[in-house]
PDB file of C-alpha atoms in Angstrom:
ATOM      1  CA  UNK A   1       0.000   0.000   0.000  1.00 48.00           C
ATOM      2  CA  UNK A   2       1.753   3.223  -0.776  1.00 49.00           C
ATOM      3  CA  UNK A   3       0.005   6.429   1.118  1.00 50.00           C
ATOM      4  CA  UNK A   4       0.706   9.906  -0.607  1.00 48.00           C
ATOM      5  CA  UNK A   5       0.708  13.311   1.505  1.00 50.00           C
ATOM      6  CA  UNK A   6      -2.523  15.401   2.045  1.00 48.00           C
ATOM      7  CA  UNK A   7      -1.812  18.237  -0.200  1.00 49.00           C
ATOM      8  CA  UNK A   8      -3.496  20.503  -2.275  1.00 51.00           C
ATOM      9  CA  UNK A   9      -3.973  19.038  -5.815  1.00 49.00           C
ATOM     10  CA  UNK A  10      -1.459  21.489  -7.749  1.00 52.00           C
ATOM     11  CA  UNK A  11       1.453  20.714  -4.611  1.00 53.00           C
ATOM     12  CA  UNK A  12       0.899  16.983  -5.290  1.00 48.00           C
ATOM     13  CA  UNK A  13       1.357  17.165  -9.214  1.00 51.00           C
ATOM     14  CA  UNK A  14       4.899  18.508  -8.106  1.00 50.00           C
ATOM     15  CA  UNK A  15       5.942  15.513  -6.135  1.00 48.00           C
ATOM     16  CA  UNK A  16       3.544  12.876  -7.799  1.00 45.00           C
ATOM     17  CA  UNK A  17       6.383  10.422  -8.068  1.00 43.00           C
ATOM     18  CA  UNK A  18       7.731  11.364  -4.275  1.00 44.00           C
ATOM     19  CA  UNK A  19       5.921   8.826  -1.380  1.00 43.00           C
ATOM     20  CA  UNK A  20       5.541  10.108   2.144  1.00 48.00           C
ATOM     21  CA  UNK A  21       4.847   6.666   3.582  1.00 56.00           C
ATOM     22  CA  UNK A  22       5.110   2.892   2.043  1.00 55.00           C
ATOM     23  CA  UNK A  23       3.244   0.067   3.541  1.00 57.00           C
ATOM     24  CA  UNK A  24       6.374  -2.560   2.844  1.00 56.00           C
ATOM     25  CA  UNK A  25       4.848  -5.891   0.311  1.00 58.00           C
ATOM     26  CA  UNK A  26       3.033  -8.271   3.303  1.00 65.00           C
ATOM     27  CA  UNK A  27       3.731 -12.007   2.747  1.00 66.00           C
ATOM     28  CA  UNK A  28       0.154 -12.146   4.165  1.00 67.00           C
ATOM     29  CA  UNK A  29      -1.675 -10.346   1.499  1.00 73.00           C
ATOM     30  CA  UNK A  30      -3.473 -12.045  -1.170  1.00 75.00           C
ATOM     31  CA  UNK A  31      -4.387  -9.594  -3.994  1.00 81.00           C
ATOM     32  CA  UNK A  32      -5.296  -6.688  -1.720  1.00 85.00           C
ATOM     33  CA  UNK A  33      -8.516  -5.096  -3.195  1.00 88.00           C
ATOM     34  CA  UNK A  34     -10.234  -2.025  -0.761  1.00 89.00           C
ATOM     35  CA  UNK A  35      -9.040  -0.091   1.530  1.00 89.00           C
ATOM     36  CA  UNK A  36     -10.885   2.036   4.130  1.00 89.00           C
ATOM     37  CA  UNK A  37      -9.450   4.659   6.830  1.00 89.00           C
ATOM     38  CA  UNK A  38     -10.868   5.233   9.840  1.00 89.00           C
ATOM     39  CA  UNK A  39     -10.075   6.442  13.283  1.00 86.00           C
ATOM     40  CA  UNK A  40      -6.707   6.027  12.879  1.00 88.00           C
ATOM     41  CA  UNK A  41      -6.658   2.321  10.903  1.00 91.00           C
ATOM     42  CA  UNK A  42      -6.278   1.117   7.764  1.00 91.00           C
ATOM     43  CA  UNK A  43      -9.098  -1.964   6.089  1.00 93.00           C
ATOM     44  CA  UNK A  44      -7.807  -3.588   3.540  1.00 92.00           C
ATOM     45  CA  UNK A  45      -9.644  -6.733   2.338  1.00 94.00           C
ATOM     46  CA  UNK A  46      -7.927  -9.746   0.525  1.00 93.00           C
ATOM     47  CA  UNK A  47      -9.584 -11.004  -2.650  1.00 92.00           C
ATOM     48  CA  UNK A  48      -7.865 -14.218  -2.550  1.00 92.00           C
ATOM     49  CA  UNK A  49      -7.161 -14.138   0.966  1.00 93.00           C
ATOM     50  CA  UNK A  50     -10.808 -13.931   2.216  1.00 95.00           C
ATOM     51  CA  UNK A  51     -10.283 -11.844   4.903  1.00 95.00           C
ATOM     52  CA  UNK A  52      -9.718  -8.386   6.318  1.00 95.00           C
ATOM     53  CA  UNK A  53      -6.298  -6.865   7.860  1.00 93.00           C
ATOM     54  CA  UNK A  54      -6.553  -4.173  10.112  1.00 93.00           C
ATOM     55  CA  UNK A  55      -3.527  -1.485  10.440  1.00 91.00           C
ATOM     56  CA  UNK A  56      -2.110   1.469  11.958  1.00 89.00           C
ATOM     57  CA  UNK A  57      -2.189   4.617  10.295  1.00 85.00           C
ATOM     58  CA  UNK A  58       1.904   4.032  11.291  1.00 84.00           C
ATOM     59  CA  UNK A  59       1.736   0.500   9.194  1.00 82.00           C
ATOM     60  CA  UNK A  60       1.843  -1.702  12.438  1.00 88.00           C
ATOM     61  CA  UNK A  61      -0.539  -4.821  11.830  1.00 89.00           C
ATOM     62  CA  UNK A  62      -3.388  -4.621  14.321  1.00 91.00           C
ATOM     63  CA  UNK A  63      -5.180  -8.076  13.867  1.00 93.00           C
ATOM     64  CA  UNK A  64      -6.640 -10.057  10.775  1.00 93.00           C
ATOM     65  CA  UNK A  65     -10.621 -11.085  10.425  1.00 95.00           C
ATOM     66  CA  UNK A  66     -12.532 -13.828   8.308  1.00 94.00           C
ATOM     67  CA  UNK A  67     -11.971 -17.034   6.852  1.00 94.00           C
ATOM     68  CA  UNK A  68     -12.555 -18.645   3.515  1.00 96.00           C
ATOM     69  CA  UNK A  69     -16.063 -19.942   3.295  1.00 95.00           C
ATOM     70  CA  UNK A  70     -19.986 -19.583   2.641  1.00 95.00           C
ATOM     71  CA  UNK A  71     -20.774 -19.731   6.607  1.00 95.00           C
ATOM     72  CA  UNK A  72     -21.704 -16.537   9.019  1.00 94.00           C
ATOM     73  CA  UNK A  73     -18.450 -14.313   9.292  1.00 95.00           C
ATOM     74  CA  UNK A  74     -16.376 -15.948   6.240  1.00 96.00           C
ATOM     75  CA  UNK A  75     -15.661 -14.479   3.106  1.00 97.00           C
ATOM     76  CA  UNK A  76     -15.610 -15.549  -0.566  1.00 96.00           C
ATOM     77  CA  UNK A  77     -13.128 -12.808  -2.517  1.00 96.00           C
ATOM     78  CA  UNK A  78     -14.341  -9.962   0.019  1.00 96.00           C
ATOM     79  CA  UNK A  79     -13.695  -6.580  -2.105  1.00 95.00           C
ATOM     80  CA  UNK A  80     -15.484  -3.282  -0.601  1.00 94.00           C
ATOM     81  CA  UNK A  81     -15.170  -2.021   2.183  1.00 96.00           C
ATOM     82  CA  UNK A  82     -15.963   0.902   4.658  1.00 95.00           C
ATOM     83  CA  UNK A  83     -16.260   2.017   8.226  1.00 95.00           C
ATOM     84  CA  UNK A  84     -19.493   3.968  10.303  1.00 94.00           C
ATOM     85  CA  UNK A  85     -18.311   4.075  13.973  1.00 92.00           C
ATOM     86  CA  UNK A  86     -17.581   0.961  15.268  1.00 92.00           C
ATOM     87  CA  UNK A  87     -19.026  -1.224  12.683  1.00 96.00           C
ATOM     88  CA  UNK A  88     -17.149  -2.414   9.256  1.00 97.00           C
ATOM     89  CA  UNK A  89     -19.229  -2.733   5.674  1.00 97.00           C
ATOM     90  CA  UNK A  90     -17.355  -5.860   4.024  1.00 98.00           C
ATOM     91  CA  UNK A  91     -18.428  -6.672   0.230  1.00 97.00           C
ATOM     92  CA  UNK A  92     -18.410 -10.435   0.440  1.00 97.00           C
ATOM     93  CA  UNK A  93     -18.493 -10.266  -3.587  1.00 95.00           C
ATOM     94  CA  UNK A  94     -19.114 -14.463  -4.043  1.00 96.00           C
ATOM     95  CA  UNK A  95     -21.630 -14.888  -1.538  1.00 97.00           C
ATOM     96  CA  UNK A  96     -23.614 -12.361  -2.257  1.00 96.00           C
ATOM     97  CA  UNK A  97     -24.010 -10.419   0.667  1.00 97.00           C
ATOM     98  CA  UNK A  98     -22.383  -7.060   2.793  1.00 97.00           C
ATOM     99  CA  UNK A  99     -21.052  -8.192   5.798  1.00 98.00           C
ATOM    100  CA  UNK A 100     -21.056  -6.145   9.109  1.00 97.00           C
ATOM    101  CA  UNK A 101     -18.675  -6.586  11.966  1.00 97.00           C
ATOM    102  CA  UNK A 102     -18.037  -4.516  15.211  1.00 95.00           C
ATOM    103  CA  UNK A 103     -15.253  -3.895  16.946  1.00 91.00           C
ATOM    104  CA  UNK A 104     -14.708  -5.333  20.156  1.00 88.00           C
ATOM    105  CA  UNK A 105     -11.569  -4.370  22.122  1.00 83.00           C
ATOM    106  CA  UNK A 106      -8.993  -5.081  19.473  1.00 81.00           C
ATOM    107  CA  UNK A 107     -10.763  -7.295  17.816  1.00 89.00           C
ATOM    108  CA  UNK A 108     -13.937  -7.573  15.132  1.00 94.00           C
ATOM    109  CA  UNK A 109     -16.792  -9.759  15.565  1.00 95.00           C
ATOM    110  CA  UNK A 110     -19.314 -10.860  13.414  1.00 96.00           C
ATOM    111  CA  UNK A 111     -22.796  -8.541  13.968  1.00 95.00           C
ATOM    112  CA  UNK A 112     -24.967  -9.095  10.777  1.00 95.00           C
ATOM    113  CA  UNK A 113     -25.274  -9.943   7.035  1.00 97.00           C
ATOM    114  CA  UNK A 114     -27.771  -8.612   4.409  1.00 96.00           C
ATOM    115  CA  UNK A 115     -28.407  -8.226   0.622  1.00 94.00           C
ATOM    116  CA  UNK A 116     -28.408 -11.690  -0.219  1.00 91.00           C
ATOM    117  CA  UNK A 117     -31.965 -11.276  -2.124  1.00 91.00           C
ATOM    118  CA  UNK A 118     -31.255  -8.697  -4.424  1.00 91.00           C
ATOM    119  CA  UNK A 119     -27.041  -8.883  -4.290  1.00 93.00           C
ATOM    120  CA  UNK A 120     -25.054 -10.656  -7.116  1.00 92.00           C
ATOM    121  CA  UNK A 121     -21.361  -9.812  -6.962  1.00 93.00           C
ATOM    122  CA  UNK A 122     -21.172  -6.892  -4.843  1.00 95.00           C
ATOM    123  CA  UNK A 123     -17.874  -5.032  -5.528  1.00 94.00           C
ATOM    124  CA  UNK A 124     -17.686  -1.551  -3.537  1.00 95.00           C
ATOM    125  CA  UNK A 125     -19.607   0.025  -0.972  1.00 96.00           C
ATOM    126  CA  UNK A 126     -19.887   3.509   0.875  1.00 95.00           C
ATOM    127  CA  UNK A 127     -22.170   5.181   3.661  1.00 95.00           C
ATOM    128  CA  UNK A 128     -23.424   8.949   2.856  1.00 93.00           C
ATOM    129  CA  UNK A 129     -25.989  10.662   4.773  1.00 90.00           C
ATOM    130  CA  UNK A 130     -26.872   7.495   6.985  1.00 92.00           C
ATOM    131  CA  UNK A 131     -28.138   5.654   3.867  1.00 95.00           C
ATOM    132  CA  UNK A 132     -25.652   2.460   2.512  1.00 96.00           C
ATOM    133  CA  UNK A 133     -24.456   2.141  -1.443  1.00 95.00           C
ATOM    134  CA  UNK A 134     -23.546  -0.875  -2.518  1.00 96.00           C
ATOM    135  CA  UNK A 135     -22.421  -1.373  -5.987  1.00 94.00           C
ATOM    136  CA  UNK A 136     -23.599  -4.771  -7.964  1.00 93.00           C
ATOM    137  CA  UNK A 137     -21.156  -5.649 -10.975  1.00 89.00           C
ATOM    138  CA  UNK A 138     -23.609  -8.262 -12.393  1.00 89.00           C
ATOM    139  CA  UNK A 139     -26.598  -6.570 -12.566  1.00 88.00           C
ATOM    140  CA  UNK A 140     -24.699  -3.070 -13.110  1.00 87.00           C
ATOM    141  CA  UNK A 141     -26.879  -1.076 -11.049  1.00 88.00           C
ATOM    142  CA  UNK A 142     -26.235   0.365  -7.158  1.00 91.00           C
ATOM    143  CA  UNK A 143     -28.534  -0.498  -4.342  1.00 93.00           C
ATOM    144  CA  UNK A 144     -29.751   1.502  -1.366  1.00 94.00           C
ATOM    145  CA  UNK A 145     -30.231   0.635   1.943  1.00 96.00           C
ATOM    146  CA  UNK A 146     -31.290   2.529   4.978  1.00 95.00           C
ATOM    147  CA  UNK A 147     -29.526   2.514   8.387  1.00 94.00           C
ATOM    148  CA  UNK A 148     -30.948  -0.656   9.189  1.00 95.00           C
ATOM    149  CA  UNK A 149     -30.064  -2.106   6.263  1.00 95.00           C
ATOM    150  CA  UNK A 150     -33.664  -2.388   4.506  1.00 96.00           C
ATOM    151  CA  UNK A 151     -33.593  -1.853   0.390  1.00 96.00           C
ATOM    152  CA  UNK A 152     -35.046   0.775  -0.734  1.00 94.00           C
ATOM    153  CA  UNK A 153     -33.729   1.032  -4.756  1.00 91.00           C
ATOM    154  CA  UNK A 154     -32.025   0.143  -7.068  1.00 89.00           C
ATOM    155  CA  UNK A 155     -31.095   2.567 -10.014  1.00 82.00           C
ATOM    156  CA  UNK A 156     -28.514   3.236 -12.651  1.00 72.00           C
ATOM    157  CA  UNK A 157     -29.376  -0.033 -14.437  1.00 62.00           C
ATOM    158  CA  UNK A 158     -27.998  -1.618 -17.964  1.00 57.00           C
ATOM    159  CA  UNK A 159     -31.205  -0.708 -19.823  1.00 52.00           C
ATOM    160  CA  UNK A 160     -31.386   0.057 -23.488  1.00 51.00           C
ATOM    161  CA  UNK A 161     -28.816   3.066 -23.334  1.00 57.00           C
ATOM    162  CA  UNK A 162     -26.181   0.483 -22.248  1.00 54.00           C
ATOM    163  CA  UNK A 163     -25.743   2.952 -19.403  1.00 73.00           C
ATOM    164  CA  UNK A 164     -22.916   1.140 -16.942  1.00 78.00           C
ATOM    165  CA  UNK A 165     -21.344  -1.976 -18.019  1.00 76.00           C
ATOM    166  CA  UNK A 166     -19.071  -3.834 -16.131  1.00 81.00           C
ATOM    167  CA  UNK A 167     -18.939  -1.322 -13.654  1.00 86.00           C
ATOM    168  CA  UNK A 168     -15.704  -2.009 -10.552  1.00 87.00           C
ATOM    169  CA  UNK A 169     -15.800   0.732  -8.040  1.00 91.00           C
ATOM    170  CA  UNK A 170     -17.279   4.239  -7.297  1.00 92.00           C
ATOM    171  CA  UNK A 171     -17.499   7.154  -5.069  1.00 91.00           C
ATOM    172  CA  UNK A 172     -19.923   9.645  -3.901  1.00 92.00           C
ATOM    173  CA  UNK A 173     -19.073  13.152  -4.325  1.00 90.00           C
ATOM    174  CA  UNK A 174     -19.816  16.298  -1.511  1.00 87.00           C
ATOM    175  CA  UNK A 175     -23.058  17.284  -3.491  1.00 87.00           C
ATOM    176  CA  UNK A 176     -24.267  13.399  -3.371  1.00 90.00           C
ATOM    177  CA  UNK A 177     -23.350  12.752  -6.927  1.00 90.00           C
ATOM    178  CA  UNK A 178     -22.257   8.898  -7.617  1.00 91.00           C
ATOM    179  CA  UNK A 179     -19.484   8.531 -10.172  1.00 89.00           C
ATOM    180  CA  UNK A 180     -19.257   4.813 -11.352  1.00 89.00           C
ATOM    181  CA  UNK A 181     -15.720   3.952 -13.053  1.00 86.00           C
ATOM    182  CA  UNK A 182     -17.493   1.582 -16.345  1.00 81.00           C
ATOM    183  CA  UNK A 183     -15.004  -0.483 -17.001  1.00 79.00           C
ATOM    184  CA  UNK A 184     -15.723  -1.727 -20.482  1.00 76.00           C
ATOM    185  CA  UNK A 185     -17.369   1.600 -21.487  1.00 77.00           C
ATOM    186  CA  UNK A 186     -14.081   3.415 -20.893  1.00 77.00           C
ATOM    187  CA  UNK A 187     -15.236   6.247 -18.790  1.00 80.00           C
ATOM    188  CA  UNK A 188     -16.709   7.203 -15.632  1.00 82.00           C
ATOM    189  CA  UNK A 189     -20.481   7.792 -15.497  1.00 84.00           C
ATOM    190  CA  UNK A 190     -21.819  10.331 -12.825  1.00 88.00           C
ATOM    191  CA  UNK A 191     -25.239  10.171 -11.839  1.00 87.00           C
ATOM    192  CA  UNK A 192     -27.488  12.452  -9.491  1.00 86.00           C
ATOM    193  CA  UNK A 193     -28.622  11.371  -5.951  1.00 82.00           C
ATOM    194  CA  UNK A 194     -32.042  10.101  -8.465  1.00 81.00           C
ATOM    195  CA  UNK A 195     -29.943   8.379 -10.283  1.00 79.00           C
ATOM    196  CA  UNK A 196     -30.177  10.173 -13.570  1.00 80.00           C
ATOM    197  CA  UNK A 197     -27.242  10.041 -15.528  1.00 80.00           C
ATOM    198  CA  UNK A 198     -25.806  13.926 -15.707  1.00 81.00           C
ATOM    199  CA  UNK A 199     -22.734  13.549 -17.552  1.00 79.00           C
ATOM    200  CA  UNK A 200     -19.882  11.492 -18.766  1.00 83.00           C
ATOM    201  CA  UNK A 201     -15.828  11.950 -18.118  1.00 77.00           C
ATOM    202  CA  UNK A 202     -12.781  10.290 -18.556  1.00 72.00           C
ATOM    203  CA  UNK A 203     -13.717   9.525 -22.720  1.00 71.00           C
ATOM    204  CA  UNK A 204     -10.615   9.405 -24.624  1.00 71.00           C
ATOM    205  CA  UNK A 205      -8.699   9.788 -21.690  1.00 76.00           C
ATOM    206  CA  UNK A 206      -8.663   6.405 -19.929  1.00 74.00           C
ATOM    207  CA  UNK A 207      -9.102   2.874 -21.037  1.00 78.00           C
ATOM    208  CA  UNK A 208      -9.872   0.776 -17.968  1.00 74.00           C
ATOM    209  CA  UNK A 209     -11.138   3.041 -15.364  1.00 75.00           C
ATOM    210  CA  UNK A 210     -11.292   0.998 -11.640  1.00 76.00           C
ATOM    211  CA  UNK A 211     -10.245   2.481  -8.567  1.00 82.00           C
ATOM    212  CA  UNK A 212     -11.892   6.315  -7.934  1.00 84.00           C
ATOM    213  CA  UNK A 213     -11.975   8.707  -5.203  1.00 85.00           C
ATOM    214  CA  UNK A 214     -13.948  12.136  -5.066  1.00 84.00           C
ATOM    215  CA  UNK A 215     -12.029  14.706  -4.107  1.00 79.00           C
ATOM    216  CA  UNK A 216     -12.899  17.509  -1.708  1.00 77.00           C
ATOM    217  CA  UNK A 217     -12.132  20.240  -3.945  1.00 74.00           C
ATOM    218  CA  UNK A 218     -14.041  18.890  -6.774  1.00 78.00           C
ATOM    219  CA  UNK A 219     -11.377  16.860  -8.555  1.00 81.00           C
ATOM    220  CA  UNK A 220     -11.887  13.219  -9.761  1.00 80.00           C
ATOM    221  CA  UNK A 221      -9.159  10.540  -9.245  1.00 81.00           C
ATOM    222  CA  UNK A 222      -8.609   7.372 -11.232  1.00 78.00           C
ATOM    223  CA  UNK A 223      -7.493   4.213 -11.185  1.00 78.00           C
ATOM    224  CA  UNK A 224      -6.504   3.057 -15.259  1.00 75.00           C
ATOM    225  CA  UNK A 225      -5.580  -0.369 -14.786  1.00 71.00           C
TER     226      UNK A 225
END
């Protein structure tokens, strides 16, 4: 995991090749996938390793969660992930499901699992304004969920305009905006909080968007694999 500096966007593109901090290669990582910060700790679940590693904002390992399986707190390629309080959204992206654990002491324990009736292949997930995103790769569409986890939608679907299609990751921007990276589309699609697409970016420019973060100051990053 390399973690750059928080600067302002035009002090970065001066050092964009200089690293202020390098999480060393971890013989216990198995195709790292997302990452989450939180409180001082760093999520980062293993796609092949079916599990979650907790860190230190100062790289020191903290403690390790899941298991490869099907059963109630084991994972099947785990992907997403994000943090409200004490709880942590996990993507488990072959079973179908979000898992949620809590934290306990230094450790996380299993609390509850949802989305397995309308999930296929979850891949990302965030929290904005107490409602929960999660985006599904095979139907190409996002779903929402309320605090207690009860769907409410689903939108940005593959209809007849081909609108998202084989979509990996997204973000949510300050204004509520959700900008999907669609992978073999070749862009990034932004849609409203409705879920009307409201305009396209990234054409031309990159070839296999994944990876994308909003940032504060109105600036899209990009992941072109």
């Amino acid at each position: 995991i390399q973690v750059y500096p928080h600067e302002t966007v035009s002090a970065l593109k001066e050092r964009t090749r200089t690293l202020s901090q390098i999480f060393l290669p971890d013989p216990r990582m198995e195709m790292p996938w997302g990452v989450c910060v939180s409180q001082g700790h760093v999520f980062v679940t293993q796609y092949n390793g079916h599990c979650v590693d907790v860190y230190t904002c100062q790289k020191s390992f903290v403690t390790r969660f899941g298991s490869h399986g099907f059963g109630i707190g084991q994972f099947s390629c785990p992907t997403g992930v994000c943090v409200d309080g004490k709880d942590v959204y996990v993507c488990d992206s072959n079973n179908n499901r979000v898992q949620i654990f809590t934290k306990e002491n230094r450790e996380y324990s299993f609390k509850k699992s949802f989305g397995i009736s309308n999930l296929t292949n979850p891949l990302d997930i965030k929290i904005f304004n107490k409602q929960i995103f999660v985006l599904d790769s095979s139907r190409k569409c996002l779903h929402k969920y309320d605090s207690k986890c009860k769907h409410l939608k689903s939108f940005v679907t593959n209809g007849p305009k081909h609108e998202v299609d084989n979509p990996k990751f997204f973000d949510i921007d300050q204004e509520g905006n959700f900008l999907i990276s669609d992978w073999l589309n070749h862009s990034i699609k932004v849609f409203n909080s409705e879920g009307v697409k409201v305009s396209v970016i990234g054409t031309s420019l990159v070839w296999s968007p994944k990876g994308i973060a909003a940032g504060r100051y109105g600036d899209v990053f990009v992941l072109d694999e």
